Short mmCIF file of C-alpha atoms in Angstrom, two decimals:
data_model
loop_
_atom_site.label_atom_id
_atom_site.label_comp_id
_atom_site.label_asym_id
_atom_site.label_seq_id
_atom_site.Cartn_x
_atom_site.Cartn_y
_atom_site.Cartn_z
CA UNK A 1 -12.72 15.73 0.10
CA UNK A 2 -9.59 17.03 2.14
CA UNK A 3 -9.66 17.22 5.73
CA UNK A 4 -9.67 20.52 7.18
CA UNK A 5 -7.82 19.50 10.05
CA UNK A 6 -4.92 18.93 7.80
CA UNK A 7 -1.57 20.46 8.69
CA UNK A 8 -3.40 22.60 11.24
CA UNK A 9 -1.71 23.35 14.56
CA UNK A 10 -2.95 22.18 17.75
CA UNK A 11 -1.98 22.62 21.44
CA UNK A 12 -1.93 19.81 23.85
CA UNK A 13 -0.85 18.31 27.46
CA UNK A 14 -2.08 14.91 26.75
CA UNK A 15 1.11 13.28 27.28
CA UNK A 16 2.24 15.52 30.39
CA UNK A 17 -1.37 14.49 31.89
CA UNK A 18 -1.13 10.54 31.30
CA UNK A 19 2.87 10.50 32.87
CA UNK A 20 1.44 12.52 36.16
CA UNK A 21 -1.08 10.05 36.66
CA UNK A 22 -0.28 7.24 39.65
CA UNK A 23 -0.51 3.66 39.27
CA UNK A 24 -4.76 2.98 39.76
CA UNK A 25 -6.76 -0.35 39.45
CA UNK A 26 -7.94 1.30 36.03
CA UNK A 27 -4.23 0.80 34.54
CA UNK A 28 -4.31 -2.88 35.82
CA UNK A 29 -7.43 -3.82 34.40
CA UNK A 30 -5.64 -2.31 30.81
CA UNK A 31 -2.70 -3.66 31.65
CA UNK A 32 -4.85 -7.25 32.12
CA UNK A 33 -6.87 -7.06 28.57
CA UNK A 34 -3.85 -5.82 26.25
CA UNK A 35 -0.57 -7.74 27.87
CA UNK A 36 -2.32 -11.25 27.58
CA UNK A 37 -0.78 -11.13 23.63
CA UNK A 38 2.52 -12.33 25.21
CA UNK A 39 0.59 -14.85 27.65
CA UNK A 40 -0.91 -16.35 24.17
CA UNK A 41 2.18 -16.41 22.87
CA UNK A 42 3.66 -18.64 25.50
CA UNK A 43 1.15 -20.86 25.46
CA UNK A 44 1.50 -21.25 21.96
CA UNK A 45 5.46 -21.38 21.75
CA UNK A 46 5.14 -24.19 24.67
CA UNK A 47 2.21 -26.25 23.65
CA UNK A 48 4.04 -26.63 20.24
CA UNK A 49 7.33 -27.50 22.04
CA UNK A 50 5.84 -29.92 24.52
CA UNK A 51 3.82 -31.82 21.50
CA UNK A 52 6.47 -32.27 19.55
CA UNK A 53 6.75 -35.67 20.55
CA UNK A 54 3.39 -36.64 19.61
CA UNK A 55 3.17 -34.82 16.83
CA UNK A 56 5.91 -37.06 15.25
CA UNK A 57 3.74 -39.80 16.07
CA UNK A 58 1.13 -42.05 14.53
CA UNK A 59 -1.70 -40.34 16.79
CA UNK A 60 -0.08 -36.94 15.42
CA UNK A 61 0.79 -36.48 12.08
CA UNK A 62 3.48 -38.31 10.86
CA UNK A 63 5.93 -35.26 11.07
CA UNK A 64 9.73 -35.95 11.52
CA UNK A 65 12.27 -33.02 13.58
CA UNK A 66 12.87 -30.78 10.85
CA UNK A 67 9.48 -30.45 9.78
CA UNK A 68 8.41 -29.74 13.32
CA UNK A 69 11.37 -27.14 13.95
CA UNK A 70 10.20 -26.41 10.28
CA UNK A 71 6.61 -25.36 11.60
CA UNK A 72 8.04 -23.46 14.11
CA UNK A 73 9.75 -21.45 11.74
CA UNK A 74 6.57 -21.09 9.27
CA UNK A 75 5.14 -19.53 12.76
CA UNK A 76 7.71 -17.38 12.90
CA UNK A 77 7.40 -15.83 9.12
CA UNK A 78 4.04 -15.71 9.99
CA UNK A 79 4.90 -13.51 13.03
CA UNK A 80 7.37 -11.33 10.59
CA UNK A 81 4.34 -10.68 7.76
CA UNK A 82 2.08 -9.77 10.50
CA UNK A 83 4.18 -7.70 12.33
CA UNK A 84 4.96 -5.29 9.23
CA UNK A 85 1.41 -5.22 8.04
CA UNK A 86 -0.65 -4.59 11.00
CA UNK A 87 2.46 -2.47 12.45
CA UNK A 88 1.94 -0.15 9.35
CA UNK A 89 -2.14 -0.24 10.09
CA UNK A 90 -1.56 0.56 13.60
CA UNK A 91 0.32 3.54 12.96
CA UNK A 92 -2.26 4.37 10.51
CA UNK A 93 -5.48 3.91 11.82
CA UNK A 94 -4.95 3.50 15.34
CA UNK A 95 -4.08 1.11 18.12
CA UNK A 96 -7.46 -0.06 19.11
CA UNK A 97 -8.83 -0.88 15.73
CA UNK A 98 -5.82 -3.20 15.36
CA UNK A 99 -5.07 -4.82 18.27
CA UNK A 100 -8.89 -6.09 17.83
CA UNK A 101 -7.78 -7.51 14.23
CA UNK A 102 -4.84 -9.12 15.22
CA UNK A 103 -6.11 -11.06 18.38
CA UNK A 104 -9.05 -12.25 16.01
CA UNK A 105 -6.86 -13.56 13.38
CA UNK A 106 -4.81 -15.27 16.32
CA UNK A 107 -7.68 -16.81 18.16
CA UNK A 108 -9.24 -18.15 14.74
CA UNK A 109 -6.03 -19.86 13.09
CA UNK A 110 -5.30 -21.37 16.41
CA UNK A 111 -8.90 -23.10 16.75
CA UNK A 112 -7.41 -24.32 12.93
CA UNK A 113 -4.70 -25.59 13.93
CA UNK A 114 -6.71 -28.53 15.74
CA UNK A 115 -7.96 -29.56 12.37
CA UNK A 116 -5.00 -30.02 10.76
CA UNK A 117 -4.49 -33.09 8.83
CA UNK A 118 -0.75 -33.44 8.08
CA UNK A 119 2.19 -30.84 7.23
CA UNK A 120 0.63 -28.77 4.71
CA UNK A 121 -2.68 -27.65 6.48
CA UNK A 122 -0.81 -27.84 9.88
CA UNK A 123 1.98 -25.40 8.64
CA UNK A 124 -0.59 -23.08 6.96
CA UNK A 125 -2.45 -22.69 10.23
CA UNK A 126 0.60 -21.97 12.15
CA UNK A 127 1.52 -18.91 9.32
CA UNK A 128 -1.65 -17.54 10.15
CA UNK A 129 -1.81 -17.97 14.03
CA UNK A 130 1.87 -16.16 13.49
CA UNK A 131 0.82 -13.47 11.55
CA UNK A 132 -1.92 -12.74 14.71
CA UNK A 133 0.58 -12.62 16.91
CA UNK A 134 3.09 -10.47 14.85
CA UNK A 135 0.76 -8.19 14.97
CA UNK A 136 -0.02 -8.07 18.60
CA UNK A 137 3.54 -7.31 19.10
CA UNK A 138 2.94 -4.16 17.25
CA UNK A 139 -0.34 -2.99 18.23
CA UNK A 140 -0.45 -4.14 21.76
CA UNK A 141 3.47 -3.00 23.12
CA UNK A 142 2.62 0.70 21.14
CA UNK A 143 -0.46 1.04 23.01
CA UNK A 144 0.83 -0.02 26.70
CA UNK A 145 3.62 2.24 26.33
CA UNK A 146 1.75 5.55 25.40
CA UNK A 147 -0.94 4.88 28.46
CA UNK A 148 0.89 3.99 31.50
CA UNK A 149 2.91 6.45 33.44
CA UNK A 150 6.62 7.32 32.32
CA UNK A 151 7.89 6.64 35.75
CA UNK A 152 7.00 2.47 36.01
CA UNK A 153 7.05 1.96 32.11
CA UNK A 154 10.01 -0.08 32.44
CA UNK A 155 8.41 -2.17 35.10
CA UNK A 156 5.19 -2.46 33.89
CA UNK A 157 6.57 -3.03 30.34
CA UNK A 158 8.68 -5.91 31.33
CA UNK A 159 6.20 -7.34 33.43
CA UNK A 160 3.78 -7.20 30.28
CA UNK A 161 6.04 -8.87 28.14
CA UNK A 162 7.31 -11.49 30.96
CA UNK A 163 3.86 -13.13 30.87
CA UNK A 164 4.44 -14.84 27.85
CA UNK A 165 6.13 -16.89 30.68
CA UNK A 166 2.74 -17.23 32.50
CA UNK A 167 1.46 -18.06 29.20
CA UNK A 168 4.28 -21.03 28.70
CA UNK A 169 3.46 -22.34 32.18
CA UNK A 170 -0.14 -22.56 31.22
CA UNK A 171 0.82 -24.56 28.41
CA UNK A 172 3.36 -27.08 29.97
CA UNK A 173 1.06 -27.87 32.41
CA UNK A 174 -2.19 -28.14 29.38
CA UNK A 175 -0.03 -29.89 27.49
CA UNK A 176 0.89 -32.28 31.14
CA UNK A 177 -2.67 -32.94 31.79
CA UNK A 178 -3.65 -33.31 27.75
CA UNK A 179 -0.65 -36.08 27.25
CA UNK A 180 -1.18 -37.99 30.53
CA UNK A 181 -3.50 -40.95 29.13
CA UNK A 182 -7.15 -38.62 30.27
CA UNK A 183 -7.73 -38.37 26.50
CA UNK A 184 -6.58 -40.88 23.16
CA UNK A 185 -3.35 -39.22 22.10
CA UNK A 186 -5.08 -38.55 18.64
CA UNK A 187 -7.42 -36.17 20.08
CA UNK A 188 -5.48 -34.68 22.90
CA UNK A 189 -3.01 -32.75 21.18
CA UNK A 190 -5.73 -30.90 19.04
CA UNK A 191 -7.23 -29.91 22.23
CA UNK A 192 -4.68 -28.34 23.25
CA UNK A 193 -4.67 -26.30 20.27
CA UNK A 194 -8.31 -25.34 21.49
CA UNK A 195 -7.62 -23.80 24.76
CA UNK A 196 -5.53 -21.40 23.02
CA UNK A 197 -8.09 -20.18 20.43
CA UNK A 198 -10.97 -20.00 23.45
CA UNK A 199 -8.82 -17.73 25.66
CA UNK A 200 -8.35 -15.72 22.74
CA UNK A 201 -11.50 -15.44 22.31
CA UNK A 202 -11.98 -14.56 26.10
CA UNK A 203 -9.52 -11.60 25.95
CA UNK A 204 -10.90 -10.11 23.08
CA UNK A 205 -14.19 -9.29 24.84
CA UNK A 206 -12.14 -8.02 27.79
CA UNK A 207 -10.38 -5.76 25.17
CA UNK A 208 -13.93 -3.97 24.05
CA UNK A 209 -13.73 -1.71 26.72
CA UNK A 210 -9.87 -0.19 26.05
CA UNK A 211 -9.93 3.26 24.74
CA UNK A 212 -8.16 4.44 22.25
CA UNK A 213 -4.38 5.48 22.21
CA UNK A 214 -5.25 9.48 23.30
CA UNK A 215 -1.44 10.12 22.40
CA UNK A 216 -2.12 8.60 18.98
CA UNK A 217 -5.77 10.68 18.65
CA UNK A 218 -4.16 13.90 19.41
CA UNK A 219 -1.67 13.87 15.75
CA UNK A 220 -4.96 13.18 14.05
CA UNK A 221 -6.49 16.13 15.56
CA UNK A 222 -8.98 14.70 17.51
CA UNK A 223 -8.45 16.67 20.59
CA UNK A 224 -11.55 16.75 21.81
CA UNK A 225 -11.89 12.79 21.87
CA UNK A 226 -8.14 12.51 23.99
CA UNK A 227 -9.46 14.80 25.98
CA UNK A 228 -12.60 13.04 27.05
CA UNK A 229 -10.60 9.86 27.48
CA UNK A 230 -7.73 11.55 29.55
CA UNK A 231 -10.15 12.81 32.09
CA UNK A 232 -12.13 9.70 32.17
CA UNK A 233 -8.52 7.98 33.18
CA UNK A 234 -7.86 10.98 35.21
CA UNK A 235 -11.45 10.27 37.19
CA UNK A 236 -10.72 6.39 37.76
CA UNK A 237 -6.90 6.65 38.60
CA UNK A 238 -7.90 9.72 41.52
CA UNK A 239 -10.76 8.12 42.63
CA UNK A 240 -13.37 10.73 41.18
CA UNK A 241 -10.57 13.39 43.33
CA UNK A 242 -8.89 15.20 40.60
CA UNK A 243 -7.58 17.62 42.48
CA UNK A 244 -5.82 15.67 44.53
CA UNK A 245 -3.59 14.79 40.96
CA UNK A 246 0.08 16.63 40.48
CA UNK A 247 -0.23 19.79 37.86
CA UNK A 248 0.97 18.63 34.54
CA UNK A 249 4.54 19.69 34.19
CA UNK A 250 6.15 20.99 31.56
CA UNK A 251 5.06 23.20 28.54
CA UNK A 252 2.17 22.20 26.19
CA UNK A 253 3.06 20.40 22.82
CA UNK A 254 2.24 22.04 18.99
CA UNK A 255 1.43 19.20 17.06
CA UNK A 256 0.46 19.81 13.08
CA UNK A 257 -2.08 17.41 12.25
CA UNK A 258 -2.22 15.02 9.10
CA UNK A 259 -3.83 12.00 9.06
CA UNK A 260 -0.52 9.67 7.96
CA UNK A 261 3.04 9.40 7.88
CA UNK A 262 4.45 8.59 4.68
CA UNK A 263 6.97 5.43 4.15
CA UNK A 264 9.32 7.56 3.08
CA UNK A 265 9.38 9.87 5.63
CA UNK A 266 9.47 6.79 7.95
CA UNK A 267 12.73 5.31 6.77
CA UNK A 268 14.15 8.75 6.23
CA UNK A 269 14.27 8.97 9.59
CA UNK A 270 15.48 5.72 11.24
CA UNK A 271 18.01 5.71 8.30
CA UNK A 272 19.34 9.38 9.19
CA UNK A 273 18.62 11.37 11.83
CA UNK A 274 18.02 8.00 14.22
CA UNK A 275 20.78 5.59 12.76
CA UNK A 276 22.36 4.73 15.94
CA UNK A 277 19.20 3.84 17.55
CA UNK A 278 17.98 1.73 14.23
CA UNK A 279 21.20 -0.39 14.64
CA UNK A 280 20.93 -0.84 18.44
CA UNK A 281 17.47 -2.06 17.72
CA UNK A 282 18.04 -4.60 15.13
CA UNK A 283 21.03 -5.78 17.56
CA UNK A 284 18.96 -5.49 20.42
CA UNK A 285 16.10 -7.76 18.83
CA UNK A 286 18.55 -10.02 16.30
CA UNK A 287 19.94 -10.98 19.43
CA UNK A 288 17.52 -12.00 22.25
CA UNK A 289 15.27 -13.67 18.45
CA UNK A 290 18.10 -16.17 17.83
CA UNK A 291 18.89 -16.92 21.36
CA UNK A 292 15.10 -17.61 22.64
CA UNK A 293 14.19 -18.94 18.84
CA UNK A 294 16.94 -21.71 18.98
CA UNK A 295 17.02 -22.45 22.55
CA UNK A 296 13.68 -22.77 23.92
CA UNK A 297 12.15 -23.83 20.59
CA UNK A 298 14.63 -26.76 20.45
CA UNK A 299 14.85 -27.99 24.07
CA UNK A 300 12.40 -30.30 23.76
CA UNK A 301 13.70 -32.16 21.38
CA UNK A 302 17.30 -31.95 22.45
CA UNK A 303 16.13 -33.72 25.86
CA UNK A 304 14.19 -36.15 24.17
CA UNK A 305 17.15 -36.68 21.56
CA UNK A 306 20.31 -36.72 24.45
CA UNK A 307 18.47 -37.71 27.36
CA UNK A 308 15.65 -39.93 26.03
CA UNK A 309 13.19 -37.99 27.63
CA UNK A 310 9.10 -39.94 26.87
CA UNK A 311 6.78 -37.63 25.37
CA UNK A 312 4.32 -37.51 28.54
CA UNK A 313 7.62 -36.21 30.42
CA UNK A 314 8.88 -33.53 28.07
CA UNK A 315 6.45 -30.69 29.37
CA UNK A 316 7.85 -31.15 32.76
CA UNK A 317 10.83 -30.46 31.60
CA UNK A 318 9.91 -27.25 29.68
CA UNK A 319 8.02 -25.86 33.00
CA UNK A 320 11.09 -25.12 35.13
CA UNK A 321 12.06 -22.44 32.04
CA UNK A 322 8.24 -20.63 31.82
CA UNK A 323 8.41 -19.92 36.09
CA UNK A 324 12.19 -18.84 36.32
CA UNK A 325 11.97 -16.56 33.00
CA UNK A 326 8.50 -15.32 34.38
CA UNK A 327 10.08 -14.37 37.80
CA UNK A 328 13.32 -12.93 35.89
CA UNK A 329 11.01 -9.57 34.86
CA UNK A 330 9.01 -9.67 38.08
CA UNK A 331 11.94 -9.35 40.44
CA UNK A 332 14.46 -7.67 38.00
CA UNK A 333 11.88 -5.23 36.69
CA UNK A 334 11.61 -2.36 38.82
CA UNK A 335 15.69 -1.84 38.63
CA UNK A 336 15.54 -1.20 35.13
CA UNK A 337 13.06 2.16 36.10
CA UNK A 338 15.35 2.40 38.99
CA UNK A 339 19.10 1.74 37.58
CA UNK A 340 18.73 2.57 34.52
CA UNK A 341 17.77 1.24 30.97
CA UNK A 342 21.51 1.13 30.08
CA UNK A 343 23.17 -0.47 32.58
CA UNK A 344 20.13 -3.41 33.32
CA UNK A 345 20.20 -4.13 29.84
CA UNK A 346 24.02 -4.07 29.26
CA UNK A 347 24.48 -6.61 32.34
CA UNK A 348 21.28 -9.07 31.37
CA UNK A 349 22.12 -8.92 27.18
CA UNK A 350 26.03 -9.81 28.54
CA UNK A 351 25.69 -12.58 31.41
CA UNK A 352 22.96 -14.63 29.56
CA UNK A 353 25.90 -14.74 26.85
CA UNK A 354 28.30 -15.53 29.56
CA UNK A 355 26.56 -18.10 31.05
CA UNK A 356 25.19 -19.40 27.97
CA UNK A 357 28.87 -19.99 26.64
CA UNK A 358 30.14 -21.63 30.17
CA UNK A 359 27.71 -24.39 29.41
CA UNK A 360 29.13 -25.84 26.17
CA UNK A 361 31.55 -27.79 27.12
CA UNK A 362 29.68 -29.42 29.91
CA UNK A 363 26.47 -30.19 27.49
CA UNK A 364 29.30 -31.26 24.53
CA UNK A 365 31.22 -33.70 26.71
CA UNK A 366 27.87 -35.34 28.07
CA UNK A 367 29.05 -33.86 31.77
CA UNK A 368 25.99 -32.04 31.64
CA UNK A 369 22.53 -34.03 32.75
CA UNK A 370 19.25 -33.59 32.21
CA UNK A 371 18.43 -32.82 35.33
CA UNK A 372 21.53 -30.27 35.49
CA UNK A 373 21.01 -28.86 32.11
CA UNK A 374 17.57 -27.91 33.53
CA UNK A 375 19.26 -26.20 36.48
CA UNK A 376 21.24 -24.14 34.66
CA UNK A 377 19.69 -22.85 31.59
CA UNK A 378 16.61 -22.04 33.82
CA UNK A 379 19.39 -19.92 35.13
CA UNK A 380 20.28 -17.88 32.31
CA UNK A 381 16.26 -17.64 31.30
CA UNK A 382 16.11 -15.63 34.00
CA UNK A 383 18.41 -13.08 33.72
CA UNK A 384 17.86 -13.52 29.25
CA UNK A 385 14.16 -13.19 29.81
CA UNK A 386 14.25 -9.54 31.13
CA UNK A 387 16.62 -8.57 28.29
CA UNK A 388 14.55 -9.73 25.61
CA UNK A 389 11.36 -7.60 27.35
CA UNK A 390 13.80 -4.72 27.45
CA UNK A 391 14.36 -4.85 23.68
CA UNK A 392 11.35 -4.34 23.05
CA UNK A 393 10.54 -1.57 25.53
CA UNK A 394 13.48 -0.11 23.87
CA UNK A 395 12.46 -0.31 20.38
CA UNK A 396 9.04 1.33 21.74
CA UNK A 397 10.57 3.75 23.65
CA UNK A 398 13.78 5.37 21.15
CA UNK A 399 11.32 6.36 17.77
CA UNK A 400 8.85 9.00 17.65
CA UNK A 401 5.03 8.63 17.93
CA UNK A 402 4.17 8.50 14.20
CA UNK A 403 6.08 5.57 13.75
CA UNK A 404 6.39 3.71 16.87
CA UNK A 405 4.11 0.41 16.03
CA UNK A 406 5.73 0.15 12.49
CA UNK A 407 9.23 0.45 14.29
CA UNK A 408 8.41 -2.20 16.68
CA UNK A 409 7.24 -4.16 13.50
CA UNK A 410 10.45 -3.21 11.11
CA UNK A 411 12.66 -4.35 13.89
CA UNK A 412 10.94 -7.55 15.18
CA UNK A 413 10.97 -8.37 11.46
CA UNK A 414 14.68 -7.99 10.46
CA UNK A 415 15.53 -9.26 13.79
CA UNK A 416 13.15 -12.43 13.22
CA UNK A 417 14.46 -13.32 9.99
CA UNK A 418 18.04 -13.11 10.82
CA UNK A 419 17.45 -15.21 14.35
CA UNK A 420 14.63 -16.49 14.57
CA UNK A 421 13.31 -17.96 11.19
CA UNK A 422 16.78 -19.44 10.23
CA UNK A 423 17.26 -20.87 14.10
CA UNK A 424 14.94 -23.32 15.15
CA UNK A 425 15.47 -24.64 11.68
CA UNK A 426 19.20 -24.93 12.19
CA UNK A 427 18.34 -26.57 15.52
CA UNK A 428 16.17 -29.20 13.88
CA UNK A 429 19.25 -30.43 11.21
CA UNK A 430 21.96 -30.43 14.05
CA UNK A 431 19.94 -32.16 16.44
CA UNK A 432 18.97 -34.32 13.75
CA UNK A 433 22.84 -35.53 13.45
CA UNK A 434 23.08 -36.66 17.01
CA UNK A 435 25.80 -35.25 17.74
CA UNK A 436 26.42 -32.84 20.89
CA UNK A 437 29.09 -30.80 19.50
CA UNK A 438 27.09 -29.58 16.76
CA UNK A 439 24.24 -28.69 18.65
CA UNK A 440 26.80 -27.24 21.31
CA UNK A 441 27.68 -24.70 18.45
CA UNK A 442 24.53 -23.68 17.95
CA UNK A 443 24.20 -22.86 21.22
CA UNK A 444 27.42 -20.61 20.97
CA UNK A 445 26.40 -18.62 18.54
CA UNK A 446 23.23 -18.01 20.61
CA UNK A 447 25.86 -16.67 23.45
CA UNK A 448 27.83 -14.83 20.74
CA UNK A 449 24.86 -13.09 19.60
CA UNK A 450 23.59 -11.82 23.22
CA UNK A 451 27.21 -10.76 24.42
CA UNK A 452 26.96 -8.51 21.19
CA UNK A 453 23.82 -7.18 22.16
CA UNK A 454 25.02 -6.83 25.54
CA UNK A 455 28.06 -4.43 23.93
CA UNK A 456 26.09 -2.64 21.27
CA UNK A 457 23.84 -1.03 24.67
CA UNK A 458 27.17 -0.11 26.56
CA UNK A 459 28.60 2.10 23.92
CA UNK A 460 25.00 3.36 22.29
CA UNK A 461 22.16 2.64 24.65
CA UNK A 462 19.42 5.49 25.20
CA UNK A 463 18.68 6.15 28.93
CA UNK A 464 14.78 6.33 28.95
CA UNK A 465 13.90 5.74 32.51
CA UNK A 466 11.46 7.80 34.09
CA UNK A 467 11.35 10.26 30.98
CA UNK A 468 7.97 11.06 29.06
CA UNK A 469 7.94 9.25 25.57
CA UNK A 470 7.98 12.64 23.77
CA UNK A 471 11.23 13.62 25.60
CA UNK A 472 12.78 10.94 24.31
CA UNK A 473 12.17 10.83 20.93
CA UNK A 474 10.39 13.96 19.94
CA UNK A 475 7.41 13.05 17.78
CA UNK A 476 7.85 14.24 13.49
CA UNK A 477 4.87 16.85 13.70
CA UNK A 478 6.15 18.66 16.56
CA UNK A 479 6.23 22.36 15.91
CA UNK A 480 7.54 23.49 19.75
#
């Protein structure tokens, strides 16, 4: 039976009454249950990283550097079919419904992961744990974006995003306490596989009580519903004082309601009438994929390769990266509301290159120690760390409502497979022959590849700070 709602024209001021609102505690709490994707992310990026060592071993599972750089990468394709098929759902049948699936599938593969019993069931478990998080990125970056004020999105979206930092800290210092002799090394490491899967768990109660994406209720036609959840935001962020809350500004919005977006309608429209914004956002997210993918992914086993690092020691060494890359969006955050998108993300994309690429010679020649090495790339995490949040506030930000999630998905994808899948698996064979040259290169094109980014948001950046979401990109069933 049709819906009768279909292709009828509504009225609304649901977005002009969310961007009004000031920052409240109720935004926080939000902010709390939906941004811990990236802090489970971290965690499960680092704990991976820091176990590499002992996963190679006897009390692991027998797995040599390219098979663990190869699970990595499984992770990541995991990440890529999960981002495309819950970004599609999300668009489709809402934000909440989704971000609940994903963060299930997450929590449950990761609790798998501590059974594994070699390569096979240990790589299949990490597919699946990527395919929950690929589908956070979607769900969860949609849904922040289209409920907290247009004037500290940038902020508050980098500071999102920057806790998969928090999350990597977490896990250096799990993965510390796990490896330092408490617990038989055969048993530790699948611990550590467990805290994951229980905080998961632990957040996905806490996100029970998120409403629905009112933004995304009002193209369905369910007016009535935004509505109730607008003023129940509007209540808790003035304090039950609504009239103490700035008049809406601007003139309301005719959507026509329909209860999809077709694919091809989709692609039409990053292919045509938003071409320059498609390729800044596969250069955007290609770029900050391959450098983060090969760098941080590898470093473990480049200090335990070059430096002869011990296994117990390697999470120290990873910890340094998760606070400075944390503290990169905290402290650089605010300018990119208050700058600009274009310039912040033009200077961070181009001086991570920079510095990136002023280190090869220094790490090739054996100039560069451990110690120093640590120094300096926890340097260039962060400045790099706030780009990489910014690409994906951009990708959020440039494409119209109907299609945002599957647009954060598209892009993560592509950009995934051409730096991320392919890089930690490159790092794995040229660590693998010793040699510091090779692995050197890699690192260059890693600089190469964020200096582009860096160029590609000069000459076609969109400035989006402080501007609603609709402004920006105006959404496909507008009829104003």
């Amino acid at each position: 039976m049709p819906d009768p709602q279909q292709n009828s024209i509504v009225e609304t001021d649901i977005p002009q009454r969310l961007d009004r609102l000031p920052w409240s505690r109720w935004h926080a709490r939000i902010i709390f249950a939906l941004g811990t994707s990236w802090l489970l992310d971290g965690l499960e990026v680092t704990m991976v990283g820091s176990l590499s060592g002992i996963l190679e071993s006897k009390a692991g599972l027998h797995l040599t550097d390219p098979q663990v750089t190869g699970a990595a990468t499984t992770y990541l394709a995991g990440a890529v079919v999960g981002a495309l098929l819950f970004g599609y759902l999300t668009d489709r049948l809402g934000r909440r419904k989704l971000f609940l699936v994903t963060l299930t599938t997450y929590s449950l593969a990761t609790i798998a992961s501590a059974f594994s019993w070699g390569l096979f069931s240990f790589s299949l478990f990490r597919f699946f744990t990527g395919v929950g998080i690929g589908g956070e990125y979607a769900a969860i970056n949609s849904a922040v974006d289209e409920l907290i004020p247009g004037k500290v999105r940038g902020t508050v979206d980098l500071l999102v995003n920057g806790t998969f930092w928090v999350g990597a800290t977490i896990g250096s210092l799990a993965a510390m306490f796990l490896l330092s002799g408490h617990l038989p090394q055969n048993t530790g490491w699948r611990y550590a596989f467990g805290v994951g899967g229980s905080l998961g768990i632990l957040v996905l109660i806490l996100r029970l009580f998120v409403p629905e994406s009112p933004r995304w209720l009002m193209l369905r036609g369910k007016e009535e519903q935004a509505g109730k959840i607008v003023a129940d935001i509007e209540n808790r962020a003035s304090r039950g004082n609504k009239n103490s809350l700035p008049k809406p500004q601007g003139e309301k919005l005719k959507i026509s309601v329909r209860d999809h977006t077709p694919l091809r309608e989709i692609f039409a429209n990053m292919a045509g009438e938003n071409r320059k914004r498609s390729i800044l956002a596969l250069i955007l997210m290609a770029s900050q994929s391959f450098f983060f993918n090969a760098v941080f992914f590898s470093y473990a086993l480049v200090v335990k390769k070059f430096y002869h690092v011990g296994d117990r020691d390697l999470p120290m060494h990873l910890l340094p990266f998760a606070i400075a890359s944390f503290l990169g969006p905290l402290i650089l955050g605010k300018l990119y509301d208050s700058i600009g998108r274009k310039p912040m993300i033009t200077i961070s994309y181009g001086l991570s290159g920079i510095l990136l690429a002023a280190s090869l010679f220094p790490f090739a020649s054996g100039m560069l120690g451990a110690r120093g090495m640590g120094i300096w790339f926890s340097c260039i995490f962060f400045i790099a760390s706030s780009a990489a949040s910014a690409a994906y506030l951009t990708v959020s930000e440039i494409f119209p409502l109907e299609i945002r999630a599957f647009a954060i998905a598209i892009f993560y994808a592509i950009g995934t497979l051409i730096g991320g899948v392919g890089a930690p698996f490159l790092f794995g064979v040229l660590i693998a022959t010793g040699s510091r040259p090779w692995v050197a290169f890699g690192y260059g094109l890693g600089a190469l590849f964020m200096i582009t980014g860096g160029v590609a948001e000069h000459f076609i950046g969109v400035e989006a700070a402080g501007k609603s979401l609709e402004s920006i990109s105006k959404p496909l069933q507008s009829r104003s």
